């Protein structure tokens, strides 16, 4: 049994791919120690940087066809219009001629002018909006930092003001069909009749028309705290009583899956247009605010991705092995070049072994000459 174990161990030793060199045959040098120190420092630095990369996450976007056409679409609205609440009304009419009145919306008399704190909030929001248009990668940062809680909204006024309530805040949410539709905010309360829909505006003076407005929040789907929508913070001021504001929106269903939250929401892109209603000049229409939306047939799935542990270990081994091999080759190349520059080889013309042989031959010839000269002198002359 002992012999079989020894045979097995000997077989295993023959398969050793890492032969050991005796320490007596290992020669150290200052240059080798310097290169080793640089290599170990580079390994440590890159390993730390790779660990930070391993901790980071990124957002992955996947596109598919939206097959959910029977569910309802939620619209979240928070718009302030510079008119009294009894003079304006909001409703939604879709392509299926389904009229949705403002039963889910609340009309709150407010002051249109913002306080300094609210104005600072709006300027900050507009600054973020501009940065988002220039650099879309910031949206991924917002996705990663989503937290459960109340959505971002205009902060309330610090104290009660004695100014008159000259504006109307329309806020709340409504559920509509997932087809194209139009949100109207115009003069008069909406009414529905078989021939269509209308707004009762006969008792509203034309001089009171003022559709200056501020969109504090407008989104589709589930409200997510921290997500900034394209129209949030938008403010339009007009000094014309017959102004029409139009917003053309394309809504894209979005599934968001991060390590902090998972929700079904919607993104949207918007195009704005405004014009003055002047029937004499051929500009026809109705004064008011019109948000025309349409849903996309594509659905976007946004998921937060993380580097797997096995990939991190493979990259770490690649860093260590690559630096070790590279520094070894560079050290050998630098040593070879140094030897060439110092003329130790001189392209093969100067070899230390040949010099030693020549010295030995000259020494031997001198000894022979010194030994045979007396013999020639001892011979008697003839």
mmCIF file of C-alpha atoms in Angstrom:
data_model
loop_
_atom_site.group_PDB
_atom_site.id
_atom_site.type_symbol
_atom_site.label_atom_id
_atom_site.label_comp_id
_atom_site.label_asym_id
_atom_site.label_seq_id
_atom_site.Cartn_x
_atom_site.Cartn_y
_atom_site.Cartn_z
ATOM 1 C CA UNK A 1 0.000 0.000 0.000
ATOM 2 C CA UNK A 2 2.843 2.351 0.889
ATOM 3 C CA UNK A 3 4.498 1.628 -2.437
ATOM 4 C CA UNK A 4 1.290 2.388 -4.328
ATOM 5 C CA UNK A 5 0.934 5.699 -2.468
ATOM 6 C CA UNK A 6 4.521 6.620 -3.295
ATOM 7 C CA UNK A 7 3.921 5.777 -6.959
ATOM 8 C CA UNK A 8 0.816 7.949 -6.987
ATOM 9 C CA UNK A 9 2.691 10.840 -5.380
ATOM 10 C CA UNK A 10 5.518 10.530 -7.854
ATOM 11 C CA UNK A 11 3.025 10.588 -10.715
ATOM 12 C CA UNK A 12 1.428 13.713 -9.288
ATOM 13 C CA UNK A 13 4.854 15.337 -8.928
ATOM 14 C CA UNK A 14 5.586 14.672 -12.582
ATOM 15 C CA UNK A 15 2.414 16.568 -13.496
ATOM 16 C CA UNK A 16 3.538 19.635 -11.539
ATOM 17 C CA UNK A 17 3.303 22.630 -13.864
ATOM 18 C CA UNK A 18 4.968 24.934 -11.327
ATOM 19 C CA UNK A 19 8.452 23.576 -10.735
ATOM 20 C CA UNK A 20 10.250 25.003 -7.733
ATOM 21 C CA UNK A 21 13.705 26.554 -8.046
ATOM 22 C CA UNK A 22 16.110 26.222 -5.185
ATOM 23 C CA UNK A 23 16.863 29.468 -3.380
ATOM 24 C CA UNK A 24 20.582 28.944 -3.966
ATOM 25 C CA UNK A 25 19.973 29.391 -7.699
ATOM 26 C CA UNK A 26 17.880 32.552 -7.277
ATOM 27 C CA UNK A 27 19.724 35.833 -7.645
ATOM 28 C CA UNK A 28 18.090 39.087 -6.536
ATOM 29 C CA UNK A 29 18.915 42.543 -7.810
ATOM 30 C CA UNK A 30 18.009 46.146 -7.049
ATOM 31 C CA UNK A 31 16.389 46.603 -10.457
ATOM 32 C CA UNK A 32 14.279 43.494 -9.987
ATOM 33 C CA UNK A 33 13.154 44.702 -6.553
ATOM 34 C CA UNK A 34 12.215 48.111 -7.996
ATOM 35 C CA UNK A 35 10.186 46.549 -10.801
ATOM 36 C CA UNK A 36 8.462 44.241 -8.313
ATOM 37 C CA UNK A 37 7.525 47.190 -6.098
ATOM 38 C CA UNK A 38 6.060 49.064 -9.079
ATOM 39 C CA UNK A 39 4.182 45.948 -10.185
ATOM 40 C CA UNK A 40 2.670 45.331 -6.749
ATOM 41 C CA UNK A 41 1.640 48.990 -6.460
ATOM 42 C CA UNK A 42 -0.049 48.879 -9.879
ATOM 43 C CA UNK A 43 -1.825 45.638 -8.963
ATOM 44 C CA UNK A 44 -3.158 47.134 -5.737
ATOM 45 C CA UNK A 45 -4.306 50.350 -7.433
ATOM 46 C CA UNK A 46 -6.072 48.598 -10.309
ATOM 47 C CA UNK A 47 -7.623 46.053 -7.936
ATOM 48 C CA UNK A 48 -9.140 48.875 -5.853
ATOM 49 C CA UNK A 49 -10.441 50.640 -8.976
ATOM 50 C CA UNK A 50 -11.899 47.383 -10.239
ATOM 51 C CA UNK A 51 -13.681 46.907 -6.917
ATOM 52 C CA UNK A 52 -15.333 50.319 -7.312
ATOM 53 C CA UNK A 53 -16.398 49.332 -10.819
ATOM 54 C CA UNK A 54 -17.830 46.106 -9.387
ATOM 55 C CA UNK A 55 -19.923 48.101 -6.926
ATOM 56 C CA UNK A 56 -21.366 50.361 -9.630
ATOM 57 C CA UNK A 57 -24.579 49.535 -11.478
ATOM 58 C CA UNK A 58 -25.931 50.598 -14.849
ATOM 59 C CA UNK A 59 -29.348 50.795 -16.473
ATOM 60 C CA UNK A 60 -30.228 48.365 -19.249
ATOM 61 C CA UNK A 61 -32.893 49.354 -21.778
ATOM 62 C CA UNK A 62 -34.934 46.690 -23.562
ATOM 63 C CA UNK A 63 -37.662 47.313 -26.126
ATOM 64 C CA UNK A 64 -40.703 45.184 -26.884
ATOM 65 C CA UNK A 65 -44.233 45.506 -28.253
ATOM 66 C CA UNK A 66 -46.798 46.698 -25.733
ATOM 67 C CA UNK A 67 -49.503 44.014 -25.664
ATOM 68 C CA UNK A 68 -51.500 45.557 -22.835
ATOM 69 C CA UNK A 69 -54.172 47.535 -24.676
ATOM 70 C CA UNK A 70 -57.128 46.938 -22.364
ATOM 71 C CA UNK A 71 -55.856 48.588 -19.195
ATOM 72 C CA UNK A 72 -56.484 52.205 -18.229
ATOM 73 C CA UNK A 73 -53.927 54.972 -18.416
ATOM 74 C CA UNK A 74 -53.536 57.218 -15.391
ATOM 75 C CA UNK A 75 -52.858 60.923 -15.926
ATOM 76 C CA UNK A 76 -51.480 62.924 -12.999
ATOM 77 C CA UNK A 77 -52.138 66.656 -13.279
ATOM 78 C CA UNK A 78 -51.037 69.669 -11.252
ATOM 79 C CA UNK A 79 -51.510 72.845 -13.298
ATOM 80 C CA UNK A 80 -52.111 76.390 -12.065
ATOM 81 C CA UNK A 81 -53.993 78.752 -14.402
ATOM 82 C CA UNK A 82 -54.105 82.516 -13.880
ATOM 83 C CA UNK A 83 -57.925 82.593 -13.841
ATOM 84 C CA UNK A 84 -60.511 82.098 -11.146
ATOM 85 C CA UNK A 85 -61.793 78.570 -10.648
ATOM 86 C CA UNK A 86 -65.401 79.440 -11.548
ATOM 87 C CA UNK A 87 -64.232 80.625 -14.980
ATOM 88 C CA UNK A 88 -62.210 77.558 -16.138
ATOM 89 C CA UNK A 89 -62.926 73.899 -16.637
ATOM 90 C CA UNK A 90 -60.940 70.794 -17.556
ATOM 91 C CA UNK A 91 -61.995 67.625 -19.340
ATOM 92 C CA UNK A 92 -60.539 64.899 -21.581
ATOM 93 C CA UNK A 93 -61.877 63.648 -24.895
ATOM 94 C CA UNK A 94 -60.263 60.627 -26.578
ATOM 95 C CA UNK A 95 -60.502 59.218 -30.101
ATOM 96 C CA UNK A 96 -63.254 56.846 -29.033
ATOM 97 C CA UNK A 97 -65.390 59.945 -28.347
ATOM 98 C CA UNK A 98 -65.305 59.058 -24.673
ATOM 99 C CA UNK A 99 -65.548 62.198 -22.580
ATOM 100 C CA UNK A 100 -64.022 62.097 -19.138
ATOM 101 C CA UNK A 101 -65.076 65.025 -17.005
ATOM 102 C CA UNK A 102 -62.979 66.506 -14.274
ATOM 103 C CA UNK A 103 -64.572 64.466 -11.484
ATOM 104 C CA UNK A 104 -61.134 63.211 -10.427
ATOM 105 C CA UNK A 105 -59.652 66.699 -10.458
ATOM 106 C CA UNK A 106 -59.807 69.314 -7.737
ATOM 107 C CA UNK A 107 -60.104 73.045 -8.274
ATOM 108 C CA UNK A 108 -58.262 75.042 -5.612
ATOM 109 C CA UNK A 109 -58.143 78.861 -5.549
ATOM 110 C CA UNK A 110 -54.529 79.985 -5.121
ATOM 111 C CA UNK A 111 -52.187 82.921 -5.715
ATOM 112 C CA UNK A 112 -50.434 82.695 -9.057
ATOM 113 C CA UNK A 113 -47.262 84.522 -7.989
ATOM 114 C CA UNK A 114 -44.693 82.338 -6.237
ATOM 115 C CA UNK A 115 -42.950 83.071 -2.982
ATOM 116 C CA UNK A 116 -39.119 83.380 -2.980
ATOM 117 C CA UNK A 117 -38.801 79.823 -1.685
ATOM 118 C CA UNK A 118 -41.146 78.476 -4.366
ATOM 119 C CA UNK A 119 -39.383 80.500 -7.065
ATOM 120 C CA UNK A 120 -36.035 79.026 -5.977
ATOM 121 C CA UNK A 121 -37.532 75.545 -6.215
ATOM 122 C CA UNK A 122 -38.790 76.255 -9.734
ATOM 123 C CA UNK A 123 -35.428 77.621 -10.896
ATOM 124 C CA UNK A 124 -33.664 74.562 -9.542
ATOM 125 C CA UNK A 125 -36.145 72.313 -11.322
ATOM 126 C CA UNK A 126 -35.669 74.154 -14.628
ATOM 127 C CA UNK A 127 -31.895 73.903 -14.241
ATOM 128 C CA UNK A 128 -32.192 70.131 -13.828
ATOM 129 C CA UNK A 129 -34.493 70.021 -16.858
ATOM 130 C CA UNK A 130 -31.892 71.781 -18.991
ATOM 131 C CA UNK A 131 -29.163 69.410 -17.827
ATOM 132 C CA UNK A 132 -31.375 66.423 -18.610
ATOM 133 C CA UNK A 133 -31.892 67.662 -22.169
ATOM 134 C CA UNK A 134 -28.143 68.040 -22.649
ATOM 135 C CA UNK A 135 -27.046 64.847 -20.911
ATOM 136 C CA UNK A 136 -29.550 61.992 -20.806
ATOM 137 C CA UNK A 137 -27.253 59.915 -18.573
ATOM 138 C CA UNK A 138 -28.445 61.997 -15.615
ATOM 139 C CA UNK A 139 -31.823 60.265 -15.936
ATOM 140 C CA UNK A 140 -30.119 57.008 -14.953
ATOM 141 C CA UNK A 141 -28.875 58.683 -11.775
ATOM 142 C CA UNK A 142 -32.449 59.697 -10.981
ATOM 143 C CA UNK A 143 -33.654 56.143 -11.604
ATOM 144 C CA UNK A 144 -31.044 54.738 -9.217
ATOM 145 C CA UNK A 145 -31.925 57.155 -6.412
ATOM 146 C CA UNK A 146 -35.674 56.496 -6.374
ATOM 147 C CA UNK A 147 -37.064 56.163 -2.878
ATOM 148 C CA UNK A 148 -40.503 55.336 -1.570
ATOM 149 C CA UNK A 149 -42.267 58.460 -0.406
ATOM 150 C CA UNK A 150 -44.180 61.500 -1.547
ATOM 151 C CA UNK A 151 -43.533 62.727 -5.093
ATOM 152 C CA UNK A 152 -41.532 65.861 -5.676
ATOM 153 C CA UNK A 153 -43.942 68.809 -5.670
ATOM 154 C CA UNK A 154 -44.036 72.549 -5.314
ATOM 155 C CA UNK A 155 -43.404 73.418 -1.659
ATOM 156 C CA UNK A 156 -46.324 75.116 0.128
ATOM 157 C CA UNK A 157 -46.322 78.815 0.897
ATOM 158 C CA UNK A 158 -44.492 79.808 4.078
ATOM 159 C CA UNK A 159 -47.248 81.989 5.504
ATOM 160 C CA UNK A 160 -50.756 83.073 4.733
ATOM 161 C CA UNK A 161 -50.839 85.946 2.282
ATOM 162 C CA UNK A 162 -53.452 88.681 2.115
ATOM 163 C CA UNK A 163 -53.223 88.850 -1.678
ATOM 164 C CA UNK A 164 -56.391 87.953 -3.616
ATOM 165 C CA UNK A 165 -56.732 84.387 -4.893
ATOM 166 C CA UNK A 166 -56.474 85.224 -8.586
ATOM 167 C CA UNK A 167 -55.581 81.764 -9.934
ATOM 168 C CA UNK A 168 -56.898 78.217 -9.949
ATOM 169 C CA UNK A 169 -54.838 75.137 -9.215
ATOM 170 C CA UNK A 170 -56.199 72.071 -11.038
ATOM 171 C CA UNK A 171 -54.700 68.931 -9.561
ATOM 172 C CA UNK A 172 -55.488 65.248 -9.160
ATOM 173 C CA UNK A 173 -55.541 62.215 -11.435
ATOM 174 C CA UNK A 174 -57.915 60.639 -13.943
ATOM 175 C CA UNK A 175 -58.010 57.266 -15.712
ATOM 176 C CA UNK A 176 -58.444 57.220 -19.488
ATOM 177 C CA UNK A 177 -58.379 54.655 -22.277
ATOM 178 C CA UNK A 178 -55.008 53.799 -23.811
ATOM 179 C CA UNK A 179 -55.797 55.670 -27.023
ATOM 180 C CA UNK A 180 -54.986 59.141 -28.244
ATOM 181 C CA UNK A 181 -56.801 61.913 -26.415
ATOM 182 C CA UNK A 182 -56.923 65.606 -25.680
ATOM 183 C CA UNK A 183 -56.892 67.324 -22.295
ATOM 184 C CA UNK A 184 -58.700 70.674 -22.450
ATOM 185 C CA UNK A 185 -58.376 73.512 -19.987
ATOM 186 C CA UNK A 186 -60.418 76.387 -21.301
ATOM 187 C CA UNK A 187 -63.064 78.910 -20.367
ATOM 188 C CA UNK A 188 -66.275 77.586 -18.778
ATOM 189 C CA UNK A 189 -67.295 74.351 -17.154
ATOM 190 C CA UNK A 190 -67.536 71.338 -19.492
ATOM 191 C CA UNK A 191 -70.842 69.709 -20.349
ATOM 192 C CA UNK A 192 -71.522 66.566 -22.345
ATOM 193 C CA UNK A 193 -74.290 66.108 -24.898
ATOM 194 C CA UNK A 194 -74.966 63.601 -27.712
ATOM 195 C CA UNK A 195 -73.501 65.830 -30.396
ATOM 196 C CA UNK A 196 -70.160 66.187 -28.613
ATOM 197 C CA UNK A 197 -69.035 68.320 -25.719
ATOM 198 C CA UNK A 198 -68.886 72.008 -24.946
ATOM 199 C CA UNK A 199 -67.876 74.526 -22.311
ATOM 200 C CA UNK A 200 -70.299 77.053 -20.877
ATOM 201 C CA UNK A 201 -68.448 80.312 -21.434
ATOM 202 C CA UNK A 202 -71.308 82.703 -22.115
ATOM 203 C CA UNK A 203 -71.208 84.266 -18.664
ATOM 204 C CA UNK A 204 -67.438 84.851 -18.614
ATOM 205 C CA UNK A 205 -66.186 88.255 -19.721
ATOM 206 C CA UNK A 206 -63.631 88.207 -22.495
ATOM 207 C CA UNK A 207 -61.432 90.625 -20.559
ATOM 208 C CA UNK A 208 -60.935 88.018 -17.831
ATOM 209 C CA UNK A 209 -59.328 85.525 -20.229
ATOM 210 C CA UNK A 210 -55.765 84.813 -19.107
ATOM 211 C CA UNK A 211 -54.243 81.449 -19.821
ATOM 212 C CA UNK A 212 -50.874 82.147 -18.292
ATOM 213 C CA UNK A 213 -50.143 78.899 -16.505
ATOM 214 C CA UNK A 214 -47.563 76.894 -14.638
ATOM 215 C CA UNK A 215 -47.224 73.107 -14.886
ATOM 216 C CA UNK A 216 -45.938 71.932 -11.529
ATOM 217 C CA UNK A 217 -46.412 68.272 -12.422
ATOM 218 C CA UNK A 218 -47.697 66.277 -15.377
ATOM 219 C CA UNK A 219 -47.058 62.558 -15.670
ATOM 220 C CA UNK A 220 -48.608 59.332 -16.907
ATOM 221 C CA UNK A 221 -48.904 56.091 -14.982
ATOM 222 C CA UNK A 222 -47.787 55.492 -11.436
ATOM 223 C CA UNK A 223 -46.240 58.492 -9.714
ATOM 224 C CA UNK A 224 -42.607 57.880 -8.829
ATOM 225 C CA UNK A 225 -40.781 60.122 -6.367
ATOM 226 C CA UNK A 226 -37.590 61.579 -7.758
ATOM 227 C CA UNK A 227 -38.524 61.229 -11.438
ATOM 228 C CA UNK A 228 -38.571 64.585 -13.219
ATOM 229 C CA UNK A 229 -40.922 64.746 -16.185
ATOM 230 C CA UNK A 230 -40.296 66.959 -19.233
ATOM 231 C CA UNK A 231 -43.020 69.512 -18.424
ATOM 232 C CA UNK A 232 -42.457 69.808 -14.673
ATOM 233 C CA UNK A 233 -41.706 73.416 -13.767
ATOM 234 C CA UNK A 234 -42.871 74.838 -17.118
ATOM 235 C CA UNK A 235 -44.286 78.364 -16.860
ATOM 236 C CA UNK A 236 -45.965 80.321 -19.675
ATOM 237 C CA UNK A 237 -46.897 83.985 -19.309
ATOM 238 C CA UNK A 238 -49.106 85.751 -21.841
ATOM 239 C CA UNK A 239 -50.554 89.263 -22.030
ATOM 240 C CA UNK A 240 -53.045 88.408 -24.760
ATOM 241 C CA UNK A 241 -56.583 87.297 -23.940
ATOM 242 C CA UNK A 242 -56.817 85.021 -26.993
ATOM 243 C CA UNK A 243 -53.759 82.841 -26.470
ATOM 244 C CA UNK A 244 -53.738 79.127 -27.279
ATOM 245 C CA UNK A 245 -51.125 76.781 -25.787
ATOM 246 C CA UNK A 246 -50.695 73.312 -27.274
ATOM 247 C CA UNK A 247 -48.574 70.413 -26.020
ATOM 248 C CA UNK A 248 -48.168 67.354 -28.258
ATOM 249 C CA UNK A 249 -47.111 64.362 -26.175
ATOM 250 C CA UNK A 250 -46.027 60.839 -27.117
ATOM 251 C CA UNK A 251 -46.379 58.469 -24.164
ATOM 252 C CA UNK A 252 -44.118 55.398 -23.937
ATOM 253 C CA UNK A 253 -45.043 52.621 -21.454
ATOM 254 C CA UNK A 254 -42.077 51.899 -19.188
ATOM 255 C CA UNK A 255 -41.356 49.149 -16.685
ATOM 256 C CA UNK A 256 -38.796 50.194 -14.123
ATOM 257 C CA UNK A 257 -36.927 47.568 -12.109
ATOM 258 C CA UNK A 258 -34.190 48.753 -9.762
ATOM 259 C CA UNK A 259 -32.787 47.463 -6.488
ATOM 260 C CA UNK A 260 -34.908 50.031 -4.635
ATOM 261 C CA UNK A 261 -38.185 50.102 -6.511
ATOM 262 C CA UNK A 262 -40.212 48.269 -9.156
ATOM 263 C CA UNK A 263 -43.038 50.061 -10.927
ATOM 264 C CA UNK A 264 -45.027 50.379 -14.135
ATOM 265 C CA UNK A 265 -44.884 53.968 -15.308
ATOM 266 C CA UNK A 266 -44.682 55.965 -18.523
ATOM 267 C CA UNK A 267 -42.143 58.268 -20.107
ATOM 268 C CA UNK A 268 -43.097 60.859 -22.665
ATOM 269 C CA UNK A 269 -41.652 63.343 -25.124
ATOM 270 C CA UNK A 270 -43.329 66.667 -25.819
ATOM 271 C CA UNK A 271 -43.489 69.342 -28.503
ATOM 272 C CA UNK A 272 -44.837 72.790 -27.618
ATOM 273 C CA UNK A 273 -46.680 75.341 -29.691
ATOM 274 C CA UNK A 274 -48.474 78.566 -28.891
ATOM 275 C CA UNK A 275 -50.303 81.113 -31.009
ATOM 276 C CA UNK A 276 -52.755 83.988 -30.774
ATOM 277 C CA UNK A 277 -56.337 83.345 -31.882
ATOM 278 C CA UNK A 278 -57.240 85.957 -34.484
ATOM 279 C CA UNK A 279 -60.108 84.988 -36.749
ATOM 280 C CA UNK A 280 -59.624 88.054 -38.946
ATOM 281 C CA UNK A 281 -56.045 86.989 -39.692
ATOM 282 C CA UNK A 282 -57.020 83.363 -40.328
ATOM 283 C CA UNK A 283 -55.767 81.994 -37.002
ATOM 284 C CA UNK A 284 -58.800 80.057 -35.848
ATOM 285 C CA UNK A 285 -59.289 78.045 -32.699
ATOM 286 C CA UNK A 286 -60.250 78.330 -29.053
ATOM 287 C CA UNK A 287 -58.256 80.050 -26.354
ATOM 288 C CA UNK A 288 -56.989 77.694 -23.693
ATOM 289 C CA UNK A 289 -54.489 74.989 -22.816
ATOM 290 C CA UNK A 290 -54.603 71.774 -24.843
ATOM 291 C CA UNK A 291 -52.520 68.688 -24.055
ATOM 292 C CA UNK A 292 -52.787 66.222 -26.920
ATOM 293 C CA UNK A 293 -51.326 62.825 -26.078
ATOM 294 C CA UNK A 294 -50.869 59.556 -27.923
ATOM 295 C CA UNK A 295 -49.517 56.224 -26.690
ATOM 296 C CA UNK A 296 -46.640 54.381 -28.327
ATOM 297 C CA UNK A 297 -46.893 50.753 -29.399
ATOM 298 C CA UNK A 298 -43.432 50.031 -27.963
ATOM 299 C CA UNK A 299 -42.726 49.335 -24.321
ATOM 300 C CA UNK A 300 -39.397 50.088 -22.645
ATOM 301 C CA UNK A 301 -38.085 47.935 -19.803
ATOM 302 C CA UNK A 302 -35.465 49.694 -17.693
ATOM 303 C CA UNK A 303 -33.605 47.354 -15.338
ATOM 304 C CA UNK A 304 -30.657 47.989 -13.075
ATOM 305 C CA UNK A 305 -27.738 45.667 -13.827
ATOM 306 C CA UNK A 306 -24.791 44.659 -11.663
ATOM 307 C CA UNK A 307 -21.516 42.942 -12.520
ATOM 308 C CA UNK A 308 -21.614 39.283 -11.358
ATOM 309 C CA UNK A 309 -19.063 38.065 -8.826
ATOM 310 C CA UNK A 310 -17.454 35.546 -11.183
ATOM 311 C CA UNK A 311 -16.804 38.274 -13.767
ATOM 312 C CA UNK A 312 -15.214 40.468 -11.116
ATOM 313 C CA UNK A 313 -12.889 37.607 -10.071
ATOM 314 C CA UNK A 314 -11.952 36.874 -13.691
ATOM 315 C CA UNK A 315 -11.126 40.532 -14.336
ATOM 316 C CA UNK A 316 -9.130 40.678 -11.100
ATOM 317 C CA UNK A 317 -7.080 37.608 -12.076
ATOM 318 C CA UNK A 318 -6.512 39.133 -15.504
ATOM 319 C CA UNK A 319 -5.183 42.332 -13.928
ATOM 320 C CA UNK A 320 -2.789 40.512 -11.610
ATOM 321 C CA UNK A 321 -1.545 38.017 -14.201
ATOM 322 C CA UNK A 322 -1.249 40.623 -16.938
ATOM 323 C CA UNK A 323 0.780 43.035 -14.820
ATOM 324 C CA UNK A 324 3.023 40.233 -13.534
ATOM 325 C CA UNK A 325 3.790 38.923 -17.021
ATOM 326 C CA UNK A 326 4.158 42.365 -18.593
ATOM 327 C CA UNK A 327 6.528 43.691 -15.944
ATOM 328 C CA UNK A 328 8.622 40.518 -16.211
ATOM 329 C CA UNK A 329 9.025 40.915 -19.956
ATOM 330 C CA UNK A 330 9.725 44.636 -19.657
ATOM 331 C CA UNK A 331 12.350 44.003 -16.989
ATOM 332 C CA UNK A 332 14.116 41.461 -19.218
ATOM 333 C CA UNK A 333 13.945 43.787 -22.231
ATOM 334 C CA UNK A 334 15.303 46.754 -20.287
ATOM 335 C CA UNK A 335 18.142 44.607 -18.901
ATOM 336 C CA UNK A 336 19.061 43.389 -22.365
ATOM 337 C CA UNK A 337 19.085 46.941 -23.750
ATOM 338 C CA UNK A 338 21.183 48.095 -20.814
ATOM 339 C CA UNK A 339 23.736 45.362 -21.489
ATOM 340 C CA UNK A 340 23.892 46.338 -25.147
ATOM 341 C CA UNK A 341 24.369 50.022 -24.346
ATOM 342 C CA UNK A 342 27.138 49.227 -21.847
ATOM 343 C CA UNK A 343 29.057 47.374 -24.596
ATOM 344 C CA UNK A 344 29.166 44.047 -22.835
ATOM 345 C CA UNK A 345 28.456 42.313 -26.115
ATOM 346 C CA UNK A 346 29.304 44.828 -28.879
ATOM 347 C CA UNK A 347 27.387 42.865 -31.476
ATOM 348 C CA UNK A 348 29.441 39.692 -30.857
ATOM 349 C CA UNK A 349 32.940 41.237 -31.395
ATOM 350 C CA UNK A 350 33.772 41.474 -27.723
ATOM 351 C CA UNK A 351 33.376 38.347 -25.632
ATOM 352 C CA UNK A 352 34.909 38.058 -22.137
ATOM 353 C CA UNK A 353 35.594 34.304 -22.622
ATOM 354 C CA UNK A 354 37.703 34.903 -25.699
ATOM 355 C CA UNK A 355 39.811 37.516 -23.861
ATOM 356 C CA UNK A 356 40.605 35.051 -21.099
ATOM 357 C CA UNK A 357 41.677 32.405 -23.651
ATOM 358 C CA UNK A 358 43.945 34.896 -25.411
ATOM 359 C CA UNK A 359 45.585 35.881 -22.118
ATOM 360 C CA UNK A 360 46.175 32.231 -21.267
ATOM 361 C CA UNK A 361 47.777 31.536 -24.651
ATOM 362 C CA UNK A 362 50.122 34.531 -24.363
ATOM 363 C CA UNK A 363 51.135 33.475 -20.845
ATOM 364 C CA UNK A 364 51.852 29.935 -22.059
ATOM 365 C CA UNK A 365 53.970 31.178 -24.983
ATOM 366 C CA UNK A 366 56.003 33.367 -22.650
ATOM 367 C CA UNK A 367 56.675 30.393 -20.399
ATOM 368 C CA UNK A 368 57.813 28.271 -23.336
ATOM 369 C CA UNK A 369 60.197 30.936 -24.590
ATOM 370 C CA UNK A 370 61.665 31.382 -21.131
ATOM 371 C CA UNK A 371 62.188 27.599 -20.800
ATOM 372 C CA UNK A 372 63.862 26.852 -24.185
ATOM 373 C CA UNK A 373 66.258 29.814 -24.398
ATOM 374 C CA UNK A 374 68.850 28.378 -21.920
ATOM 375 C CA UNK A 375 68.939 25.051 -23.774
ATOM 376 C CA UNK A 376 70.008 26.787 -26.939
ATOM 377 C CA UNK A 377 72.706 28.654 -25.031
ATOM 378 C CA UNK A 378 74.204 25.425 -23.529
ATOM 379 C CA UNK A 379 75.053 23.933 -26.913
ATOM 380 C CA UNK A 380 78.791 24.349 -27.605
ATOM 381 C CA UNK A 381 79.684 26.203 -30.746
ATOM 382 C CA UNK A 382 81.183 24.236 -33.553
#
